[in-house]
Coordinates of C-alpha atoms in Angstrom, one line a residue:
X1 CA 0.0 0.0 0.0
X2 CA 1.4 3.4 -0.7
X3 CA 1.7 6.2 2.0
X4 CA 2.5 9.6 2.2
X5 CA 4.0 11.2 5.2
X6 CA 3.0 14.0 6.7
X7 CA 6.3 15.8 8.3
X8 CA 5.2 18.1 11.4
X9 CA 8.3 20.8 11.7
X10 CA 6.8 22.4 14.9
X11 CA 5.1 22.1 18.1
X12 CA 2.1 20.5 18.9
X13 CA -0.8 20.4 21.2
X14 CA -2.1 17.2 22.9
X15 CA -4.9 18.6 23.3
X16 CA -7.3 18.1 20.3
X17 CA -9.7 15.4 19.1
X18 CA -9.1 13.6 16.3
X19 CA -12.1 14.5 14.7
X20 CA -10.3 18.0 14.6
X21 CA -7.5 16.4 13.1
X22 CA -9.2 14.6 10.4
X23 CA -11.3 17.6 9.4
X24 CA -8.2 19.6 8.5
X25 CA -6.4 17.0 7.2
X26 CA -9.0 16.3 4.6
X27 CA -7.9 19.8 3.6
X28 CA -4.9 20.0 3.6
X29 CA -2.2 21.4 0.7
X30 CA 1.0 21.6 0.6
X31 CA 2.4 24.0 3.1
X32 CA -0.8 24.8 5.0
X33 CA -0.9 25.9 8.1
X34 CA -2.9 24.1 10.7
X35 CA -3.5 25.7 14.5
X36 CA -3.4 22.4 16.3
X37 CA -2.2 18.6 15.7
X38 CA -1.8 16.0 18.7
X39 CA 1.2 14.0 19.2
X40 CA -1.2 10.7 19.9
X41 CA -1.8 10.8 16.2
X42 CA 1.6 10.1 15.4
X43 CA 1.7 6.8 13.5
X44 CA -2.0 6.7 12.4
X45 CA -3.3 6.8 8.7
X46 CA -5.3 8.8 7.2
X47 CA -6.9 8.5 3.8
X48 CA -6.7 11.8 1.1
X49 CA -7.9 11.6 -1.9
X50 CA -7.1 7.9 -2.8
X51 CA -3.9 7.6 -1.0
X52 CA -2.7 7.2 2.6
X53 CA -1.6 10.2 5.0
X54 CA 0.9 8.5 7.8
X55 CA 1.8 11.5 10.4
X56 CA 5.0 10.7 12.0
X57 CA 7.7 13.6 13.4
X58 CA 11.0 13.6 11.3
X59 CA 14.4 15.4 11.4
X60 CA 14.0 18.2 12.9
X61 CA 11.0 17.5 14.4
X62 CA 11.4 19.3 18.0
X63 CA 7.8 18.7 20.2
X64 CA 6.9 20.6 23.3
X65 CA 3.6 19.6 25.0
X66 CA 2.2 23.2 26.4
X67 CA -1.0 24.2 27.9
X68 CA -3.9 24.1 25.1
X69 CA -4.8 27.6 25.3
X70 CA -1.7 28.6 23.1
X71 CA -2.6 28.5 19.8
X72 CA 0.6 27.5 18.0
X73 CA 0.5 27.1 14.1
X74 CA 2.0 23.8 13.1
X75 CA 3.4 23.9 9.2
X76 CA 2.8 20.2 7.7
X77 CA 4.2 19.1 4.1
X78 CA 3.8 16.2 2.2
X79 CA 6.7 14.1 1.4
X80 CA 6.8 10.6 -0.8
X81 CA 7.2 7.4 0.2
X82 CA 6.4 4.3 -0.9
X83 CA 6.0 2.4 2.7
X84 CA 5.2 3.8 6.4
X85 CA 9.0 5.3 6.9
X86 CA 10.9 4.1 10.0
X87 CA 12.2 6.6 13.3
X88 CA 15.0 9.1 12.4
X89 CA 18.2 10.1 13.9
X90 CA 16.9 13.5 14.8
X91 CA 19.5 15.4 16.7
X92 CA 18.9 18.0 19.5
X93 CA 20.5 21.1 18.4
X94 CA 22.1 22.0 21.1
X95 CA 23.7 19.0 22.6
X96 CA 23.8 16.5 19.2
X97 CA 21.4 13.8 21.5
X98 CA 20.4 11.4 19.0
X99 CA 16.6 10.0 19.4
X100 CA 17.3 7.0 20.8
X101 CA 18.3 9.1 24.3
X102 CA 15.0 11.7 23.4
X103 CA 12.0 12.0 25.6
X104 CA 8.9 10.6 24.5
X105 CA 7.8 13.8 23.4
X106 CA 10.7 14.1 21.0
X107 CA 13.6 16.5 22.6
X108 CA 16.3 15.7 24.3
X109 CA 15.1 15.4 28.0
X110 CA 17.8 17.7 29.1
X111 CA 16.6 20.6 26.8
X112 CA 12.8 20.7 27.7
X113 CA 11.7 23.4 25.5
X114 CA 11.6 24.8 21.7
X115 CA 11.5 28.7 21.0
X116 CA 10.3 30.1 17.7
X117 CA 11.9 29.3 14.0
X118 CA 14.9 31.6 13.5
X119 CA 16.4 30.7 9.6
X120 CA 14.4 28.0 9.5
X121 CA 15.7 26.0 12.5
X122 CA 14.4 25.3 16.0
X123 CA 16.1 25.9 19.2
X124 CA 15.4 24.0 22.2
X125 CA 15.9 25.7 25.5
X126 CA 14.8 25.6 29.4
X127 CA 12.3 27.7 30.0
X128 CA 13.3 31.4 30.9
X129 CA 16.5 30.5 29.1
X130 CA 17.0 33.8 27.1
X131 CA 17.1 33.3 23.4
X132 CA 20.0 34.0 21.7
X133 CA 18.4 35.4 18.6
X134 CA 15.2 36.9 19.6
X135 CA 16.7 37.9 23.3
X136 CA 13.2 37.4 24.3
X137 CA 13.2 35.4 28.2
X138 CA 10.1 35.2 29.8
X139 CA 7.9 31.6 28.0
X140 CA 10.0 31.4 24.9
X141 CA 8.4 28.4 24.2
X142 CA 5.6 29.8 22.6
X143 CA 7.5 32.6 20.1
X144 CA 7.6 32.7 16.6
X145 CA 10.2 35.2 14.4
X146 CA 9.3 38.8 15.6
X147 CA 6.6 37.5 17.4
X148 CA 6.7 38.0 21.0
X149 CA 2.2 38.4 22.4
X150 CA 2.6 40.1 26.0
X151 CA 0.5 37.9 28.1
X152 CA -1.4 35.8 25.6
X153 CA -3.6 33.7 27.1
X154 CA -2.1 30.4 28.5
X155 CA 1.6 32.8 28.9
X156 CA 3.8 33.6 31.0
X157 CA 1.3 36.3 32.7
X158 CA 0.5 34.0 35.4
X159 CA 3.5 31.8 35.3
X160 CA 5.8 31.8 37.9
X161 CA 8.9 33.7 38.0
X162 CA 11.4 31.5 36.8
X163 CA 15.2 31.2 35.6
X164 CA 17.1 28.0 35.2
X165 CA 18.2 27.5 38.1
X166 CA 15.9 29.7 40.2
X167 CA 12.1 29.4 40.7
X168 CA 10.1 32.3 42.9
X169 CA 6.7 31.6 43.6
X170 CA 4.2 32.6 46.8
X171 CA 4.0 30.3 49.6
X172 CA 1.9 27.3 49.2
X173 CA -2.0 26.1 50.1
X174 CA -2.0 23.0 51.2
X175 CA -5.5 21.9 51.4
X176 CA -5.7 18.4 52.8
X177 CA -3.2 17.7 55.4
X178 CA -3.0 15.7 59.0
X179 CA -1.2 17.1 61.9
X180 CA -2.3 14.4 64.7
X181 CA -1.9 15.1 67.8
X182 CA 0.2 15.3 70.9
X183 CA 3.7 14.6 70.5
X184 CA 3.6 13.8 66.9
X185 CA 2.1 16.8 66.0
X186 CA 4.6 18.8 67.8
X187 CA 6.9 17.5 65.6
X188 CA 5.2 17.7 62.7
X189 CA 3.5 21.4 62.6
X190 CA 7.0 23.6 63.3
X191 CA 8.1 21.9 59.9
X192 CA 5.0 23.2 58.1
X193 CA 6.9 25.9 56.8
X194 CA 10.0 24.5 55.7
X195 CA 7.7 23.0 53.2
X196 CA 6.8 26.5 52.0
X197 CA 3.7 26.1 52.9
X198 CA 1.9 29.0 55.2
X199 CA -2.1 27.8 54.7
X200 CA -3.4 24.7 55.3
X201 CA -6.5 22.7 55.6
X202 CA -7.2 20.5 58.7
X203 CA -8.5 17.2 58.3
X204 CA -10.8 16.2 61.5
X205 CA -10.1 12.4 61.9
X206 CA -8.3 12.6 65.1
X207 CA -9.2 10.2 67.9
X208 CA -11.5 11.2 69.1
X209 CA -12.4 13.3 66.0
X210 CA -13.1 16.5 65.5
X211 CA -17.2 16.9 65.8
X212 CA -18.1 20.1 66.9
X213 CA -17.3 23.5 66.9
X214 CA -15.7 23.7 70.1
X215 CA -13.6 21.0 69.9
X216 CA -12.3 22.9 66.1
X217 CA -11.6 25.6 68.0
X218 CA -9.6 23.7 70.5
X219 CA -7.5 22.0 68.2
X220 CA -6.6 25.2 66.3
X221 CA -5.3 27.2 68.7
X222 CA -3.2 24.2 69.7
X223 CA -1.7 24.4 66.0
X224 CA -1.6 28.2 66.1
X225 CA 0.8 27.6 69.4
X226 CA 2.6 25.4 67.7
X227 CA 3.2 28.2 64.6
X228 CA 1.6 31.0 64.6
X229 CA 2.8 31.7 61.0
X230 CA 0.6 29.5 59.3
X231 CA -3.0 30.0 58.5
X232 CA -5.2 26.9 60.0
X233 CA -8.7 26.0 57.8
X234 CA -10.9 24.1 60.2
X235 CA -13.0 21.5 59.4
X236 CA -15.8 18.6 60.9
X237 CA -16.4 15.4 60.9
X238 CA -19.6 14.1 59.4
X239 CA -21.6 11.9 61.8
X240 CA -25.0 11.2 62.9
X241 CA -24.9 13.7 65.6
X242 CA -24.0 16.8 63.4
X243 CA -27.1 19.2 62.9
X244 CA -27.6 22.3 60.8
X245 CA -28.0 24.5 63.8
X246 CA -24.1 23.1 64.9
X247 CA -23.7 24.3 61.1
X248 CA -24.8 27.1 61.2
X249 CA -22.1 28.0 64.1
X250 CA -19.6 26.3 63.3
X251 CA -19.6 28.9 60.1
X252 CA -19.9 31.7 62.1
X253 CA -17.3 30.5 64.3
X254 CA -14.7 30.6 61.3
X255 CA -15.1 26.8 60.4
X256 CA -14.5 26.3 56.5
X257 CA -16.2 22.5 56.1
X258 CA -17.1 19.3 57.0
X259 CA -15.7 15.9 55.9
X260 CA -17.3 12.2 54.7
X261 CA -15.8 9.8 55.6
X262 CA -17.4 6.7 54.5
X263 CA -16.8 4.3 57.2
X264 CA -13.9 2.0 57.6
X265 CA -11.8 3.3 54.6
X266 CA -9.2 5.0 55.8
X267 CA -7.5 5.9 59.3
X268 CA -9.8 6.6 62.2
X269 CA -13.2 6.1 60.0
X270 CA -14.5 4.1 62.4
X271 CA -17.8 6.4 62.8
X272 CA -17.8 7.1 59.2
X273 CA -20.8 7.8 57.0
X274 CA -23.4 4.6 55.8
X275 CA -25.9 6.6 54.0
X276 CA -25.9 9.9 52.6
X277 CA -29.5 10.6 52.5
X278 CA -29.6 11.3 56.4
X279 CA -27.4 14.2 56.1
X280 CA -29.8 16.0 53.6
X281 CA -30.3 18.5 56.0
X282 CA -26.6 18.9 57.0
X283 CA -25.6 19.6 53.4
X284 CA -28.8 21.6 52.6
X285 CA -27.6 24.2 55.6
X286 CA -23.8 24.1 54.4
X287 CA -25.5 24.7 51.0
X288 CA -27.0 27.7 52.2
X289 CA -23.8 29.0 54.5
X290 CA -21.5 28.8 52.3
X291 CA -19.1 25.9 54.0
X292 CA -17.6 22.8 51.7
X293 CA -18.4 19.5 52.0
X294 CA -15.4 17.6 51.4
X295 CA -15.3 13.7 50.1
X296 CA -13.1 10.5 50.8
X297 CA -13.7 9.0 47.7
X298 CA -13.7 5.7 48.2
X299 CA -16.6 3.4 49.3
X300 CA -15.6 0.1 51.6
X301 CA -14.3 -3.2 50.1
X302 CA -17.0 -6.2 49.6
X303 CA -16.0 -9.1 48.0
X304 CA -19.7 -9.8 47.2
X305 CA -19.7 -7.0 45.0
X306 CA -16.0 -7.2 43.7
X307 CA -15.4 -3.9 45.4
X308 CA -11.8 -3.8 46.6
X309 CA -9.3 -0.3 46.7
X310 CA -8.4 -0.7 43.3
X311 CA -12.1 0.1 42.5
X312 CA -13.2 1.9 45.7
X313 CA -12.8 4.9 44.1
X314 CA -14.5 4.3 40.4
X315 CA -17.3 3.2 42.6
X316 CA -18.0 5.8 44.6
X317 CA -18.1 8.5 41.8
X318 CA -21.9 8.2 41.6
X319 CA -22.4 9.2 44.9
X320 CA -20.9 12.6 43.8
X321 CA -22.7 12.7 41.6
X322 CA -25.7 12.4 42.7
X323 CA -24.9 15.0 45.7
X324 CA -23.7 17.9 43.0
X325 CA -27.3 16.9 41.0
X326 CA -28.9 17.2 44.7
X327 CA -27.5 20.3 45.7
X328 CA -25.8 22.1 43.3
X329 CA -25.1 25.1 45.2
X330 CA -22.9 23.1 47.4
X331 CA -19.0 23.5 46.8
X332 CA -18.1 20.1 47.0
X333 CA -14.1 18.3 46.7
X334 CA -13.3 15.1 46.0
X335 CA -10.2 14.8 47.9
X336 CA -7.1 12.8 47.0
X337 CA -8.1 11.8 43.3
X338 CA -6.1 8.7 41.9
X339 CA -8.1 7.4 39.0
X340 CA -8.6 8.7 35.1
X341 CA -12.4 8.5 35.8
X342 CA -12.0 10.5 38.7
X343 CA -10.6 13.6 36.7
X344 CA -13.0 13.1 33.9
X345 CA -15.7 13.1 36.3
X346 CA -14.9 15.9 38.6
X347 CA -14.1 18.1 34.5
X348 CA -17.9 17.3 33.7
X349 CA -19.2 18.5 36.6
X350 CA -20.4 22.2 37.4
X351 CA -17.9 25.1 38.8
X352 CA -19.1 24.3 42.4
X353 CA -16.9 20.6 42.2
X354 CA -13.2 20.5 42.7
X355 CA -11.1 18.1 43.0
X356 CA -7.2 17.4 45.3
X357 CA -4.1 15.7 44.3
X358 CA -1.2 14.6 46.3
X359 CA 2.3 14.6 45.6
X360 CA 2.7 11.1 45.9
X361 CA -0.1 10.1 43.8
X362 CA 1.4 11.9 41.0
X363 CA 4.7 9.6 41.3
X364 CA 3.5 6.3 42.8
X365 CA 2.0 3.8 40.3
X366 CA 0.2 0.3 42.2
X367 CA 3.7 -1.7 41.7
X368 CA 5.1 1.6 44.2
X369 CA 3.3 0.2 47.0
X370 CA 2.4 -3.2 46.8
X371 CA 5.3 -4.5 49.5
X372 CA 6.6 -1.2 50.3
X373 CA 4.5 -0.3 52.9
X374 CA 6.0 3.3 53.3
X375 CA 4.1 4.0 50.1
X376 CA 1.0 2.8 51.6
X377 CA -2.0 5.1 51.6
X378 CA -5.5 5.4 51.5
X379 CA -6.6 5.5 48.4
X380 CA -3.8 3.5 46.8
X381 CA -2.1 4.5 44.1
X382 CA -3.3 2.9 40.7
X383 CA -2.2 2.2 37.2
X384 CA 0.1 4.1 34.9
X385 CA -3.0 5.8 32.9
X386 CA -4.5 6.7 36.1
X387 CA -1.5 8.7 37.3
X388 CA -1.0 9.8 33.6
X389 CA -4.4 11.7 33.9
X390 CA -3.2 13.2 37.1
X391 CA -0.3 14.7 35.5
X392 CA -2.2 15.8 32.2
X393 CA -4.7 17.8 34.0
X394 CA -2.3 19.6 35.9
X395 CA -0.4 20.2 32.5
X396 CA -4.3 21.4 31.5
X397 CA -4.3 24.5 33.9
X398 CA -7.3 23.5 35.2
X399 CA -8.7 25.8 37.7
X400 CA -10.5 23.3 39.8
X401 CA -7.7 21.2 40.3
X402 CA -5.4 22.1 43.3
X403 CA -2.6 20.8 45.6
X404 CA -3.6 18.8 48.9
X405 CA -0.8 17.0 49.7
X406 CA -2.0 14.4 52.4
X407 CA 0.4 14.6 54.1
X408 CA -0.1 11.9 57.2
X409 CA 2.6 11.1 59.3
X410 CA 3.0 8.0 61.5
X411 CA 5.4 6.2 63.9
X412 CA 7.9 4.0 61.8
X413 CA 7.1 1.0 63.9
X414 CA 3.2 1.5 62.5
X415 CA 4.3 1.1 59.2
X416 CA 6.7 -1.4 59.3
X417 CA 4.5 -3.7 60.6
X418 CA 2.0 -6.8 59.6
X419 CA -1.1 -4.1 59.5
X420 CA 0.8 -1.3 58.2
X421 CA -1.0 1.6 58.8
X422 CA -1.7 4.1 55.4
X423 CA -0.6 7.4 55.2
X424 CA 2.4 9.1 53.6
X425 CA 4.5 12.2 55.2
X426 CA 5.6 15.0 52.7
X427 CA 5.3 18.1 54.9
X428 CA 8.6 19.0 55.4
X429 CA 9.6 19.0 52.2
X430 CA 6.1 19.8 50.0
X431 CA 7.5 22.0 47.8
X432 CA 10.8 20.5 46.7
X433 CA 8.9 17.4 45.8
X434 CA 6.7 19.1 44.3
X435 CA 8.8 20.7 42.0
X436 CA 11.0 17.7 41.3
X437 CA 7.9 15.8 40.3
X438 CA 6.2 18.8 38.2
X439 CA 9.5 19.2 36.3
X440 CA 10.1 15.4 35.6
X441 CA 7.2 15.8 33.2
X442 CA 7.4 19.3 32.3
X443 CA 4.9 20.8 34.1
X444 CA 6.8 23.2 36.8
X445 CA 5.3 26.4 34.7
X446 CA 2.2 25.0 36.7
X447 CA 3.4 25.0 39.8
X448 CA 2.5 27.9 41.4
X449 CA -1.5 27.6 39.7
X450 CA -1.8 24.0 40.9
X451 CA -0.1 24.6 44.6
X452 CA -0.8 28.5 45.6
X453 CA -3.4 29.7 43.2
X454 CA -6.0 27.5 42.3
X455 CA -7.2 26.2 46.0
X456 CA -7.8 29.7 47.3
X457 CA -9.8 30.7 44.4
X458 CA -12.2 27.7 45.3
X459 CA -12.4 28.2 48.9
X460 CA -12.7 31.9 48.2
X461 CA -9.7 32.1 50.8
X462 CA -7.8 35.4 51.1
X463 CA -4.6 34.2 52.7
X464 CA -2.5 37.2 55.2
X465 CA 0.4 34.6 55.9
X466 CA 1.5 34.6 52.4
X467 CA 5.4 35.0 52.1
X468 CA 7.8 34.7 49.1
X469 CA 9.6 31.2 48.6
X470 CA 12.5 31.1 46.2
X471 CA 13.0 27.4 45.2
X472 CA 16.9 26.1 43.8
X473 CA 17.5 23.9 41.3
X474 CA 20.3 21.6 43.0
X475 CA 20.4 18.0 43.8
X476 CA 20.4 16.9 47.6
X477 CA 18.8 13.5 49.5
X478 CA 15.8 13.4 51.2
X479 CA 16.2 12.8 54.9
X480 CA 16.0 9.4 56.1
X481 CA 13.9 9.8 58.9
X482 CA 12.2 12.8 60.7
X483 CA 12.7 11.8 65.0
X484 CA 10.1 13.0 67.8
X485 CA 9.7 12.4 71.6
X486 CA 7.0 9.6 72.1
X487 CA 6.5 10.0 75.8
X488 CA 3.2 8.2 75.3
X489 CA 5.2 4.8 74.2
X490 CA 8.2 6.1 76.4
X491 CA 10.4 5.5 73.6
X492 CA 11.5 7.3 70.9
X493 CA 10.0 7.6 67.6
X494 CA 10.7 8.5 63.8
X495 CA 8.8 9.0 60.6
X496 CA 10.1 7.7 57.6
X497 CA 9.2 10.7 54.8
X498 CA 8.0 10.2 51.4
X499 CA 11.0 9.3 48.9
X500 CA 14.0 8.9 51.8
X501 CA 17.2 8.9 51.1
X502 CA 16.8 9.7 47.6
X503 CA 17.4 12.6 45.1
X504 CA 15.0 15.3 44.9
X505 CA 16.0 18.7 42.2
X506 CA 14.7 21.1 44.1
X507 CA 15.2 22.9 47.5
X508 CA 14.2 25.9 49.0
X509 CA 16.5 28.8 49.9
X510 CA 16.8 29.3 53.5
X511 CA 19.0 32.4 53.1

């Protein structure tokens, strides 16, 4: 069968449907100049006019996958061939990489971006790298020749300010975290801020857990003792004895939500929510207030009905759905997302429904925790696509998608154990792993959207604590263990963080 290639000489989009594709495609002449083309359709065939259209990148081919609002015009000619050609020996231009050593989005891993066309050839540079033709700094991987848009939707407007080796971004949001209590929390809250983190929201499963107003109150000026620097979101426990008139002043009292637990999922869920129906009320009155409703969103194991924590999570998604049809008024979060149909679910549901993700979850793949039970948490992580969707809807921008770490510290001996208990610890060090993480796949322009922007504009917080972090590219290790005074075991204890003893990019400057 004959072919023809299509040969794509500049960057494209992932973002576009092949419906898209096609209809331009069917249009196509030699030299025309089509707005979008996604790198998925690499390798597929197209019929025109009697013969076949095979898209594939070629020498100097260099691909950048960059938020979907930027329009960048992609130049496509047709070249003969007889059969479906094989992979080139493309070359970086700037370090001679062949393909073999390229990402999987076609550049050389160590040069993550592409400015504009200058006599005909691309350069690939880090981002804020200045170009050497155009001069031009700031997002350069969206220029063309002499054309340089000041704050074009999608740019560098609301990007953070970044250099190669220096990112400066506002202080984090972290809004899903666990402090504990007692001596464990005194460990863990002065460390808050070496995270760059300075606003976070309290999760209420303590033991006893946090029920009513007073006992919020309680528990936050314990924290604000602790660090006074940090701004602590309060929130409730759902259970049977919760009534709108506690609602009611628990809002008034400063209180930003309440939290389902459905019971027996996760730590200290042991009074955890059966049915939903019997809160009506509850959520009618938070409806009308103005406080969030905030979802574990899972439902428990039954082997009768094949429900295990690979699935916990697929399976409860009607449930929020349901409750956003029900009261649609309600701001509502689906914390700690780890599945594709999580993402696609919370995206197709009205501006009132946002959604968390962890650090962890957007490393940790199901084969990162089976036996390795200091990657254990609630809910576990999943499959490759899963985490995949994670990552490409933080690459999206999207608004309703924000940073809540999870962090949940406990006792090494609690983990290392036959009933290891779930949680993962990434206080301490929030940011840096965030940013080593975000730039593994190219996404640290998002950064400071995803983990100080996008959570605040949700919660309709105005933070006062905010301060100015300046984060370092350099390589250092991850401490191997964090140590605190357990006088209620007489011993003492240490928690092993998230990723010890291994490399992260990233660190704060202290100075």
């Amino acid at each position: 069968m004959s072919h023809k290639l299509v040969v794509a000489t500049e960057p494209f989009v992932n973002f576009v449907s092949d419906a898209f594709l096609k209809k331009f495609i069917l249009n196509l002449r030699t030299d025309y100049t089509l707005n979008f083309l996604t790198t998925r359709n690499f390798g597929s065939s197209i019929k025109y006019k009697g013969s076949w259209l095979t898209i594939r990148p070629t020498r100097n081919s260099q691909i950048a996958k960059i938020p979907n609002r930027i329009n960048t015009a992609s130049k496509l000619h047709f070249h003969n061939s007889d059969t479906t050609p094989v992979a080139s020996t493309d070359r970086c231009p700037l370090c001679e990489k062949t393909t073999n050593t390229m990402s999987r989005l076609g550049h050389c891993a160590e040069h993550q971006w592409v400015c504009g066309s200058h006599d005909g050839r691309w350069l690939v540079m880090n981002w804020g790298q200045e170009c050497p033709t155009c001069k031009v700094k700031r997002d350069c991987r969206v220029c063309k020749i002499n054309q340089h848009p000041e704050n074009q939707p999608g740019d560098s407007a609301n990007y953070p300010e970044i250099s190669e080796k220096i990112l400066i971004i506002p202080s984090a949001s972290d809004f899903h975290v666990h402090f504990r209590q007692g001596d464990l929390m005194n460990m863990v809250v002065p460390r808050i801020v070496e995270g760059g983190i300075s606003l976070c929201y309290v999760m209420p499963n303590l033991k006893p857990p946090i029920t009513s107003t007073e006992q919020a109150l309680v528990y936050r000026d314990k924290l604000e003792k602790l660090d006074p620097n940090v701004s602590f979101l309060m929130s409730l426990y759902l259970n049977p004895d919760l009534t709108p008139e506690e609602i009611r002043k628990a809002k008034e009292a400063g209180i930003v939500g309440v939290k389902l637990y459905p019971r027996g999922v996760t730590t200290n869920s042991d009074i955890g929510t059966e049915s939903y129906k019997v809160y009506y009320p509850v959520f009618k009155t938070m409806e009308e207030v103005g406080m969030i409703l905030n979802l574990h969103g899972e439902i428990p194991s039954d082997i009768e009905q094949d429900i295990c924590v690979m699935n916990a999570e697929e399976k409860f998604l009607i449930h929020l759905k349901e409750l956003h049809a029900d009261f649609p008024e309600l701001k509502i979060v689906l914390e700690h997302a780890t599945t594709k149909a999580a993402v696609e679910m919370v995206k197709s549901l009205g501006d009132t429904v946002g959604c968390t993700i962890t650090i962890h979850h957007l490393q940790l793949t199901v084969d990162d925790w089976a036996g390795q039970f200091h990657n254990f948490c609630k809910p576990v992580a999943k499959f490759p696509h899963d985490r995949q969707a994670l990552r490409d809807v933080i690459l999206e921008g999207h608004p309703r998608f924000f940073l809540g770490t999870d962090s949940a510290p406990h006792p090494a001996h609690h983990k290392e154990c036959a009933q290891s208990c779930a949680g993962v610890f990434t206080t301490p060090l929030a940011l840096p792993y965030l940013a080593t993480i975000l730039d593994s796949f190219n996404a640290l322009h998002m950064l400071k959207s995803f983990a100080c922007e996008n959570g605040k504009k949700f919660y309709n917080i105005k933070e006062e604590k905010c301060r100015e972090i300046k984060l370092i590219r350099e390589n250092w290790l991850v401490p191997n263990s964090y140590p605190f005074c357990n006088t209620q075991e007489e011993k003492s204890g240490i928690v092993i963080p998230f990723w010890a003893g291994k490399t992260l990019t990233w660190k704060i400057d202290s100075n």
